[in-house]
Coordinates of C-alpha atoms in Angstrom, one line a residue:
M1 CA -156.7 123.9 -90.8
S2 CA -153.4 126.0 -91.0
D3 CA -152.5 129.4 -92.8
D4 CA -149.9 127.7 -94.7
Q5 CA -152.5 124.9 -96.2
D6 CA -155.5 127.6 -95.9
N7 CA -152.5 129.5 -98.5
G8 CA -151.7 126.8 -100.3
Q9 CA -148.1 127.4 -100.4
D10 CA -144.8 127.5 -98.7
T11 CA -144.2 130.1 -95.9
G12 CA -141.0 131.8 -97.3
R13 CA -143.4 133.4 -99.6
A14 CA -142.7 137.4 -99.7
L15 CA -146.0 137.9 -102.2
P16 CA -148.7 135.1 -100.7
E17 CA -152.1 134.7 -102.5
R18 CA -153.9 135.8 -99.7
G19 CA -152.8 137.8 -97.1
L20 CA -151.6 136.6 -93.4
P21 CA -152.7 138.0 -90.3
A22 CA -150.4 140.2 -88.9
E23 CA -149.0 138.4 -86.1
R24 CA -148.3 134.7 -87.9
V25 CA -145.8 137.4 -90.7
L26 CA -144.1 138.7 -87.8
G27 CA -143.9 135.2 -86.1
D28 CA -141.8 134.2 -89.3
V29 CA -140.2 136.9 -89.2
K30 CA -139.3 136.4 -86.0
A31 CA -138.4 132.3 -86.9
L32 CA -136.1 133.9 -89.8
R33 CA -134.1 135.4 -87.5
A34 CA -133.5 132.6 -85.0
G35 CA -130.9 131.6 -87.7
D36 CA -128.9 135.1 -87.2
R37 CA -125.8 135.9 -85.5
P38 CA -126.3 137.5 -82.2
T39 CA -126.9 141.6 -82.1
H40 CA -126.8 141.8 -78.5
G41 CA -125.1 140.2 -75.6
G42 CA -121.4 141.0 -76.5
R43 CA -120.5 137.8 -78.5
L44 CA -120.8 138.8 -81.7
F45 CA -117.5 141.1 -82.8
A46 CA -118.2 142.1 -85.6
Y47 CA -121.4 143.9 -87.9
V48 CA -123.2 144.8 -85.0
Y49 CA -122.6 147.5 -82.2
D50 CA -124.2 146.9 -78.9
P51 CA -124.0 149.5 -75.6
A52 CA -126.2 147.0 -73.5
V53 CA -127.8 150.1 -72.4
P54 CA -131.6 149.0 -70.7
G55 CA -134.4 150.2 -72.6
L56 CA -132.4 152.4 -75.8
D57 CA -133.6 149.8 -78.3
E58 CA -137.1 150.2 -77.6
L59 CA -136.7 153.8 -77.6
A60 CA -134.6 154.0 -81.1
A61 CA -136.9 151.5 -82.5
A62 CA -140.8 153.6 -81.2
A63 CA -138.6 157.1 -83.0
H64 CA -137.8 155.2 -86.2
A65 CA -141.0 154.5 -86.5
G66 CA -142.6 157.8 -85.7
S67 CA -140.4 158.9 -88.9
A68 CA -140.1 156.3 -91.3
H69 CA -142.5 157.8 -93.5
V70 CA -141.1 160.7 -93.4
N71 CA -139.3 161.6 -96.9
G72 CA -135.8 163.3 -96.7
L73 CA -136.1 163.8 -101.0
D74 CA -137.8 167.7 -99.6
P75 CA -136.3 168.9 -96.5
T76 CA -138.6 171.8 -97.1
A77 CA -142.3 169.7 -96.9
F78 CA -140.6 167.9 -93.6
P79 CA -139.4 170.2 -91.4
S80 CA -138.5 167.7 -88.6
L81 CA -136.5 165.1 -90.2
L82 CA -133.8 168.3 -91.8
A83 CA -133.6 169.8 -88.0
M84 CA -132.5 166.6 -87.0
E85 CA -130.4 166.0 -89.4
N86 CA -128.6 169.8 -89.1
A87 CA -128.5 168.7 -85.5
L88 CA -126.5 165.2 -86.0
V89 CA -124.2 167.1 -88.7
G90 CA -123.6 169.8 -85.9
A91 CA -122.8 166.8 -82.9
A92 CA -120.4 165.3 -84.7
A93 CA -118.9 168.7 -86.3
R94 CA -118.2 169.7 -83.0
L95 CA -117.1 165.8 -81.4
L96 CA -114.5 166.4 -84.2
G97 CA -113.2 169.6 -83.8
G98 CA -115.1 171.6 -86.1
G99 CA -118.1 174.4 -85.1
P100 CA -118.0 178.2 -83.0
G101 CA -114.3 178.5 -81.4
T102 CA -112.6 176.4 -83.0
N103 CA -110.7 176.9 -86.1
A104 CA -112.5 175.3 -88.0
P105 CA -115.6 177.3 -87.4
D106 CA -117.5 176.8 -90.7
V107 CA -117.8 172.7 -91.1
V108 CA -120.9 171.4 -92.6
G109 CA -121.6 168.4 -93.5
S110 CA -124.7 165.5 -94.8
V111 CA -126.3 162.1 -92.7
T112 CA -125.6 159.5 -95.7
S113 CA -126.9 155.6 -95.5
G114 CA -123.3 154.6 -93.9
G115 CA -119.8 154.8 -93.8
T116 CA -119.1 154.2 -98.1
E117 CA -121.7 156.5 -99.3
S118 CA -119.7 159.2 -96.8
L119 CA -116.7 157.9 -98.2
I120 CA -118.3 156.7 -101.8
L121 CA -119.0 160.9 -101.1
A122 CA -116.3 162.3 -100.3
V123 CA -114.7 160.9 -103.5
K124 CA -117.0 162.3 -106.1
A125 CA -116.8 165.4 -104.3
A126 CA -112.9 165.7 -104.5
R127 CA -112.8 164.8 -108.1
D128 CA -115.8 166.8 -109.4
A129 CA -113.8 169.8 -107.8
R130 CA -111.1 169.4 -110.2
P131 CA -112.6 169.3 -113.7
D132 CA -109.2 170.3 -115.4
V133 CA -108.4 166.2 -114.2
A134 CA -109.1 164.4 -116.8
A135 CA -108.1 161.4 -115.4
P136 CA -108.3 161.7 -111.5
R137 CA -106.7 159.6 -108.9
I138 CA -106.9 158.6 -105.1
A139 CA -103.8 158.1 -103.0
V140 CA -105.4 156.0 -100.5
P141 CA -103.1 153.4 -97.9
V142 CA -103.9 149.6 -98.5
T143 CA -105.2 149.7 -94.8
A144 CA -107.8 152.5 -95.7
H145 CA -111.4 150.7 -96.0
A146 CA -112.3 148.7 -99.2
A147 CA -115.0 151.1 -99.6
F148 CA -112.2 153.7 -100.9
A149 CA -111.5 151.2 -104.0
K150 CA -115.3 151.3 -104.4
A151 CA -115.9 154.5 -104.5
A152 CA -113.3 154.3 -107.5
H153 CA -114.8 151.9 -108.8
Y154 CA -118.1 153.1 -109.6
L155 CA -116.7 157.0 -110.0
R156 CA -114.5 156.2 -112.5
V157 CA -111.3 156.8 -110.3
A158 CA -107.9 155.7 -110.2
L159 CA -106.9 154.3 -107.0
D160 CA -103.1 154.4 -106.0
P161 CA -102.7 152.1 -103.0
V162 CA -99.8 153.6 -100.7
P163 CA -98.1 150.7 -98.8
V164 CA -97.6 150.4 -94.8
D165 CA -95.3 149.6 -92.8
P166 CA -95.7 145.3 -92.1
V167 CA -94.5 146.7 -88.0
T168 CA -96.9 149.8 -87.7
L169 CA -99.3 148.8 -90.0
R170 CA -99.1 152.3 -91.3
P171 CA -98.4 154.2 -93.9
S172 CA -95.6 156.7 -93.4
A173 CA -95.8 160.3 -94.7
A174 CA -93.6 160.0 -97.5
A175 CA -94.8 157.8 -99.1
V176 CA -98.0 159.0 -99.2
A177 CA -96.0 162.3 -100.7
A178 CA -94.7 159.5 -103.4
A179 CA -97.9 158.7 -104.6
I180 CA -99.3 162.4 -105.5
G181 CA -99.0 163.0 -108.9
P182 CA -100.9 166.1 -110.7
D183 CA -103.7 164.0 -111.4
T184 CA -104.0 163.2 -107.3
V185 CA -107.4 164.9 -105.6
L186 CA -107.6 163.3 -102.3
V187 CA -105.6 161.4 -100.2
A188 CA -106.9 159.0 -97.7
C189 CA -106.1 158.2 -94.1
S190 CA -107.4 156.3 -91.5
A191 CA -108.7 156.7 -87.6
P192 CA -107.9 153.9 -87.2
S193 CA -108.1 151.1 -89.5
Y194 CA -110.5 148.6 -89.6
A195 CA -108.8 146.1 -89.8
H196 CA -105.9 146.2 -87.1
G197 CA -107.4 149.2 -85.2
V198 CA -103.9 151.7 -85.3
V199 CA -104.2 155.4 -86.0
D200 CA -102.4 157.0 -89.6
P201 CA -100.6 159.6 -89.1
V202 CA -102.8 162.5 -89.8
A203 CA -101.0 165.1 -89.2
E204 CA -98.0 164.1 -91.2
I205 CA -100.1 162.4 -94.2
A206 CA -102.7 166.2 -94.1
A207 CA -99.9 168.7 -94.0
V208 CA -98.3 166.5 -96.8
A209 CA -101.4 166.8 -98.6
A210 CA -101.6 170.3 -98.1
G211 CA -98.4 171.0 -99.3
A212 CA -99.7 169.5 -103.1
G213 CA -102.6 171.4 -102.9
V214 CA -104.7 167.9 -102.6
R215 CA -107.3 167.3 -100.6
C216 CA -107.0 165.2 -96.8
H217 CA -110.2 162.8 -96.1
V218 CA -110.0 161.0 -92.9
D219 CA -112.1 157.8 -92.9
A220 CA -113.3 158.2 -89.4
C221 CA -116.5 155.8 -89.9
F222 CA -115.2 153.2 -87.1
G223 CA -113.2 155.3 -84.7
G224 CA -114.3 158.6 -84.9
W225 CA -117.1 159.0 -81.5
T226 CA -114.7 156.6 -79.7
L227 CA -112.1 158.3 -79.7
P228 CA -112.6 161.6 -78.6
W229 CA -114.5 160.4 -75.4
L230 CA -110.9 157.8 -75.0
R231 CA -108.8 161.3 -75.2
R232 CA -111.4 162.7 -72.8
L233 CA -110.4 159.4 -70.6
G234 CA -106.7 160.2 -70.7
E235 CA -105.4 157.9 -73.7
P236 CA -103.0 158.8 -75.6
V237 CA -104.9 159.8 -78.6
P238 CA -103.1 161.7 -81.9
P239 CA -104.5 164.6 -83.6
F240 CA -106.6 163.0 -86.3
D241 CA -110.0 165.9 -86.6
F242 CA -109.9 169.4 -87.5
A243 CA -107.7 170.6 -85.3
V244 CA -105.2 169.1 -87.8
A245 CA -104.7 172.0 -90.5
G246 CA -104.6 170.3 -93.9
V247 CA -107.7 168.3 -93.3
T248 CA -110.7 168.6 -95.4
S249 CA -113.2 166.2 -94.8
I250 CA -113.9 163.6 -92.3
S251 CA -116.7 160.5 -92.0
V252 CA -118.3 159.3 -88.9
D253 CA -120.9 156.8 -88.7
L254 CA -123.4 156.8 -85.9
H255 CA -124.7 153.4 -86.5
K256 CA -121.1 152.5 -85.1
Y257 CA -120.2 153.6 -81.7
A258 CA -123.0 156.1 -81.3
Y259 CA -124.7 153.2 -80.8
A260 CA -127.8 154.6 -83.4
P261 CA -129.4 151.4 -85.4
K262 CA -128.4 151.3 -89.1
G263 CA -128.0 152.8 -91.2
V264 CA -126.9 156.3 -90.3
S265 CA -123.3 158.1 -91.0
V266 CA -122.2 161.5 -91.2
L267 CA -120.2 163.2 -93.7
L268 CA -118.2 166.7 -93.0
H269 CA -116.4 169.0 -94.6
R270 CA -114.7 171.8 -93.2
T271 CA -116.4 174.3 -95.6
P272 CA -119.9 174.8 -97.6
A273 CA -116.8 174.9 -100.9
L274 CA -115.5 171.9 -100.3
R275 CA -118.6 170.3 -99.9
A276 CA -120.6 172.0 -102.5
P277 CA -119.4 169.3 -105.2
Q278 CA -120.7 166.8 -103.6
F279 CA -124.4 167.6 -104.6
F280 CA -125.9 166.9 -107.6
A281 CA -128.8 168.7 -109.1
Y282 CA -130.7 168.7 -112.7
A283 CA -133.5 170.4 -114.2
G284 CA -133.3 168.9 -117.8
W285 CA -136.3 166.9 -117.4
P286 CA -140.3 168.2 -116.7
G287 CA -140.6 166.7 -113.4
Y288 CA -139.5 169.0 -110.4
T289 CA -135.7 170.5 -110.6
M290 CA -133.3 167.2 -108.2
V291 CA -131.2 168.7 -105.6
N292 CA -129.5 165.2 -104.0
P293 CA -126.4 166.2 -101.4
V294 CA -126.7 162.3 -101.0
I295 CA -126.2 159.4 -103.2
A296 CA -130.3 158.7 -102.9
S297 CA -133.0 160.9 -103.5
T298 CA -135.9 159.5 -101.6
R299 CA -134.6 159.0 -97.9
S300 CA -136.8 157.4 -94.9
G301 CA -136.4 159.6 -91.5
G302 CA -136.3 155.6 -89.7
P303 CA -132.6 155.5 -89.3
I304 CA -132.6 159.9 -88.6
A305 CA -135.1 160.0 -86.6
A306 CA -133.6 156.8 -84.9
A307 CA -130.2 157.8 -84.5
Y308 CA -131.5 161.6 -83.2
A309 CA -133.5 159.7 -80.0
T310 CA -130.6 157.7 -79.3
L311 CA -127.6 160.8 -78.8
R312 CA -130.2 162.5 -77.0
H313 CA -130.3 160.0 -74.8
L314 CA -127.1 158.6 -74.4
G315 CA -125.3 162.0 -73.7
E316 CA -122.4 163.4 -73.8
D317 CA -122.0 161.7 -70.2
G318 CA -123.5 158.0 -71.6
Y319 CA -121.4 157.9 -73.8
L320 CA -117.6 158.7 -72.3
R321 CA -119.2 156.1 -69.2
L322 CA -119.6 153.6 -72.6
A323 CA -116.1 154.7 -74.2
A324 CA -114.8 153.7 -70.3
A325 CA -116.1 150.3 -69.8
T326 CA -115.6 149.6 -74.0
R327 CA -111.1 150.9 -73.2
D328 CA -111.5 148.2 -70.5
A329 CA -112.7 145.9 -72.3
V330 CA -110.2 145.9 -75.1
A331 CA -107.2 145.5 -72.3
G332 CA -109.1 142.4 -70.9
L333 CA -108.9 140.9 -74.7
A334 CA -105.5 141.4 -75.8
D335 CA -104.3 140.5 -72.2
A336 CA -106.7 136.7 -73.3
V337 CA -104.7 137.3 -76.2
R338 CA -101.2 137.7 -74.7
G339 CA -101.5 134.5 -72.3
T340 CA -102.5 132.4 -74.9
H341 CA -99.2 130.0 -76.2
G342 CA -99.0 130.7 -80.0
L343 CA -100.5 133.9 -80.7
R344 CA -99.5 137.6 -80.7
L345 CA -101.2 141.0 -81.3
L346 CA -100.5 142.5 -84.5
A347 CA -100.5 145.7 -82.6
E348 CA -101.2 147.4 -79.5
P349 CA -104.7 148.6 -79.1
E350 CA -105.1 151.7 -79.5
S351 CA -109.2 152.7 -80.1
T352 CA -111.5 149.6 -80.0
V353 CA -110.1 146.9 -81.9
V354 CA -107.8 143.4 -80.9
C355 CA -106.5 142.3 -83.7
F356 CA -104.2 139.1 -83.6
T357 CA -102.5 136.7 -85.4
S358 CA -101.0 133.4 -84.9
T359 CA -97.5 132.6 -84.3
D360 CA -97.7 129.0 -84.5
P361 CA -97.4 126.9 -87.6
T362 CA -99.8 124.4 -86.1
L363 CA -102.2 126.3 -84.9
D364 CA -104.3 127.6 -87.8
L365 CA -106.3 130.6 -87.6
F366 CA -109.0 129.5 -89.6
V367 CA -109.6 126.5 -87.9
L368 CA -109.4 129.1 -84.9
V369 CA -111.9 131.4 -85.1
D370 CA -114.6 127.6 -86.0
E371 CA -113.5 127.0 -82.5
L372 CA -114.7 129.8 -80.8
T373 CA -117.4 129.8 -83.2
A374 CA -117.9 126.5 -81.7
R375 CA -117.5 127.7 -78.3
G376 CA -120.2 130.2 -78.8
W377 CA -118.1 133.5 -80.1
H378 CA -118.3 135.3 -83.8
T379 CA -115.3 136.5 -84.9
Q380 CA -113.8 138.1 -88.1
P381 CA -110.9 136.1 -89.7
Q382 CA -108.9 138.2 -92.5
L383 CA -107.3 137.2 -95.2
S384 CA -103.2 137.4 -95.6
Y385 CA -102.0 140.2 -98.0
G386 CA -98.9 141.0 -99.4
D387 CA -96.9 141.0 -96.3
L388 CA -99.2 141.0 -93.7
P389 CA -100.2 137.7 -92.0
A390 CA -103.4 136.3 -92.3
S391 CA -105.2 137.6 -88.8
V392 CA -108.7 137.9 -86.3
H393 CA -110.4 140.4 -85.6
L394 CA -112.3 141.7 -82.8
T395 CA -114.9 144.8 -82.9
V396 CA -114.9 145.4 -79.0
T397 CA -117.7 147.1 -77.6
A398 CA -119.2 148.2 -74.0
A399 CA -121.4 144.4 -74.2
V400 CA -118.6 143.3 -74.3
A401 CA -117.4 144.2 -70.6
P402 CA -119.1 141.7 -68.8
R403 CA -118.0 138.5 -70.6
V404 CA -114.3 139.9 -71.0
A405 CA -113.6 137.2 -67.9
E406 CA -115.0 133.9 -70.3
F407 CA -113.0 134.4 -73.3
G408 CA -110.3 134.2 -71.9
P409 CA -110.4 130.5 -70.5
D410 CA -112.5 130.0 -74.3
L411 CA -109.8 131.4 -76.5
A412 CA -106.8 128.8 -74.0
D413 CA -109.3 125.9 -74.7
A414 CA -110.5 126.5 -78.5
A415 CA -106.6 127.2 -79.3
A416 CA -105.8 124.2 -77.9
A417 CA -108.2 122.5 -80.5
A418 CA -107.3 124.6 -83.1
R419 CA -103.5 122.9 -82.9
A420 CA -104.5 119.3 -81.7
A421 CA -107.4 119.7 -85.0
G422 CA -103.5 120.5 -87.1
P423 CA -104.3 123.3 -89.6
V424 CA -106.3 122.8 -93.0
E425 CA -105.4 120.2 -95.6
L426 CA -106.9 121.7 -98.9
P427 CA -107.9 119.0 -101.3
A428 CA -105.0 117.4 -103.7
G429 CA -103.4 120.2 -106.0
L430 CA -106.4 122.7 -105.1
T431 CA -104.0 125.2 -103.3
A432 CA -101.7 124.7 -106.8
L433 CA -104.6 125.7 -108.5
A434 CA -105.7 129.2 -106.6
A435 CA -102.4 129.4 -107.1
T436 CA -102.1 129.5 -110.6
L437 CA -105.9 129.9 -111.6
T438 CA -106.8 133.5 -113.4
P439 CA -110.2 135.3 -112.8
D440 CA -111.4 135.0 -116.0
A441 CA -110.9 131.6 -116.5
L442 CA -113.6 130.5 -114.0
T443 CA -116.6 129.1 -115.7
P444 CA -120.1 128.1 -113.8
E445 CA -119.0 124.6 -114.5
L446 CA -115.2 125.5 -112.4
V447 CA -117.0 127.2 -109.7
A448 CA -119.5 124.4 -109.1
G449 CA -116.4 121.7 -109.0
L450 CA -114.6 124.0 -106.3
A451 CA -118.1 124.3 -104.8
A452 CA -118.5 120.7 -104.4
A453 CA -114.9 120.0 -103.7
L454 CA -115.4 122.4 -100.9
G455 CA -118.2 120.7 -99.3
L456 CA -120.8 123.2 -100.8
G457 CA -122.8 120.8 -102.8
A458 CA -125.8 121.7 -101.0
A459 CA -125.3 125.5 -101.5
V460 CA -124.3 124.4 -105.4
A461 CA -127.8 122.2 -105.4
D462 CA -130.3 124.4 -102.9
P463 CA -128.5 127.2 -102.1
G464 CA -131.7 128.8 -100.6
A465 CA -131.9 125.7 -97.8
A466 CA -128.8 125.6 -97.6
A467 CA -127.9 128.8 -96.0
A468 CA -130.8 128.5 -93.8
G469 CA -129.9 124.8 -92.8
G470 CA -126.8 126.4 -91.6
G471 CA -125.7 130.2 -90.0
A472 CA -122.5 128.7 -87.2
G473 CA -120.6 129.5 -89.0
S474 CA -117.8 132.6 -89.4
G475 CA -118.2 133.5 -93.2
P476 CA -115.5 133.3 -96.0
G477 CA -113.1 135.6 -95.9
G478 CA -115.1 137.5 -92.7
A479 CA -117.8 138.3 -95.2
E480 CA -120.8 138.8 -93.4
S481 CA -122.8 135.9 -95.0
G482 CA -121.0 133.2 -96.8
P483 CA -120.9 129.7 -98.0
G484 CA -119.9 128.1 -94.7
G485 CA -122.8 128.0 -92.9
G486 CA -123.9 124.9 -91.2
F487 CA -122.8 122.7 -94.4
A488 CA -119.3 123.3 -94.4
P489 CA -116.2 124.1 -92.4
D490 CA -115.8 127.4 -93.2
A491 CA -111.9 127.4 -92.1
T492 CA -111.7 125.2 -95.5
V493 CA -113.4 127.8 -97.5
N494 CA -110.6 130.7 -95.5
A495 CA -107.8 128.4 -96.6
L496 CA -108.8 128.5 -100.2
L497 CA -109.2 132.4 -100.0
D498 CA -106.0 132.9 -98.3
A499 CA -103.6 130.7 -101.0
A500 CA -105.9 132.8 -103.6
P501 CA -104.1 136.0 -105.1
P502 CA -105.7 139.0 -103.9
A503 CA -108.4 139.5 -107.5
L504 CA -109.3 135.2 -107.7
R505 CA -110.5 136.0 -103.7
E506 CA -112.4 138.8 -105.2
R507 CA -113.9 136.1 -108.0
L508 CA -114.6 133.4 -106.0
L509 CA -116.7 135.2 -103.1
V510 CA -118.4 137.0 -105.8
E511 CA -119.3 133.2 -107.4
F512 CA -119.8 131.7 -103.9
V513 CA -121.9 134.1 -102.7
G514 CA -123.8 134.1 -105.9
L515 CA -125.0 130.5 -104.9
L516 CA -127.0 132.0 -101.6
Q517 CA -128.1 134.9 -103.8
R518 CA -131.4 133.1 -105.6
P519 CA -134.9 134.4 -106.1
T520 CA -137.1 132.2 -103.7
Y521 CA -139.8 131.0 -106.0

């Protein structure tokens, strides 16, 4: 009699009537993981960061396991975790122009769970430092990470978007200056922007912010751990870190190009006084006095220990080698795009991103993404926004380097196939509906009808089964998971989202992803 029969229930239940043997549980997890995209091998250009260093996964996993039950809530109870956090902050500060002997000798910081938390805390610190401002605002380029919008939403801070030049993809200092008002508490810039991989003019923007008496945060979550190594390799990296006088805080993710496991980020402030408003303290209850430097109270020491082990194992020489391999991979992928008829780079690569668009009306980028997926390349489609066209984003890591020679022929083949297939044709009337429908008009019945029209009926009827049965696609609008999978062409979903205004895109994606996230009973 099988374990399933013995328990009288499906394998997928998280809480069986009788516990299962460890090997069976691990087998179930492995079976579920089989439907995921590959996290190693250099064919996934988003979400994961793979250095292809033998033994690094095992080292990080062992360090994680050894500290998984350590709680960061009280650093005095677990001094090992405090020591590792301080070491990670010191490494990040030193890499980004701070520490003894620099123009920012008093840099302090905190380890967070990821870039989004780091950005939320940067906004919180800026907001709480100005209690005199009743309605605080932040000035953020439209190309800045969406986590700034999330922070503004969570913290009830107004978001003032700063336009970017459609050619350079960067905001000008003048545009930032125009966005700063008496209630502005923070100005943000990117090093680089995630979507296009270009570094904003940080020095000019920081000078404008400093002149207005406003904090300036550099979101280097994506590039902060790679731009310094590229500079050491002789690449012309513009100033972006604490060497720039007006920069007051910087965020850098260690689970990106420091190649630590998810999720570890570092938020740095130029001085302790600038960091102070980031803390939350509360003594107005009979329990322990709560003091938190970050959003979470209880924090597992696992990710921090894994990051600490990763940095110590790779060392500066290791990161320099990985940056060189990544730089060469970026150059090779960019050449492949340049050599493919109908495609052009949106920007000349200056970090670890290759971003391209279509110049041929018969070459639909979303169809191209599906064709690349069919050939084993998992890319990230990006929808059009204002004057910026739809594009395809490639996050390049060191693991991609051995695969570069394979990508060019596959890209050319996929482009030819996409051109032969022709652009996506949405069902009659759907494009007009997307252009005129308001988010408030979306009813469950209308969403179900849209899903059926797009071939997502399986998701509506049984989202769990539909999601488990697919997984080959690239996800709608670049979402980490989406209704595309194996039961509808992702190009169709992306075409609908691209035809919709941003507010409607948001609501459609919420509703579509909501079809997938239902309990398994």
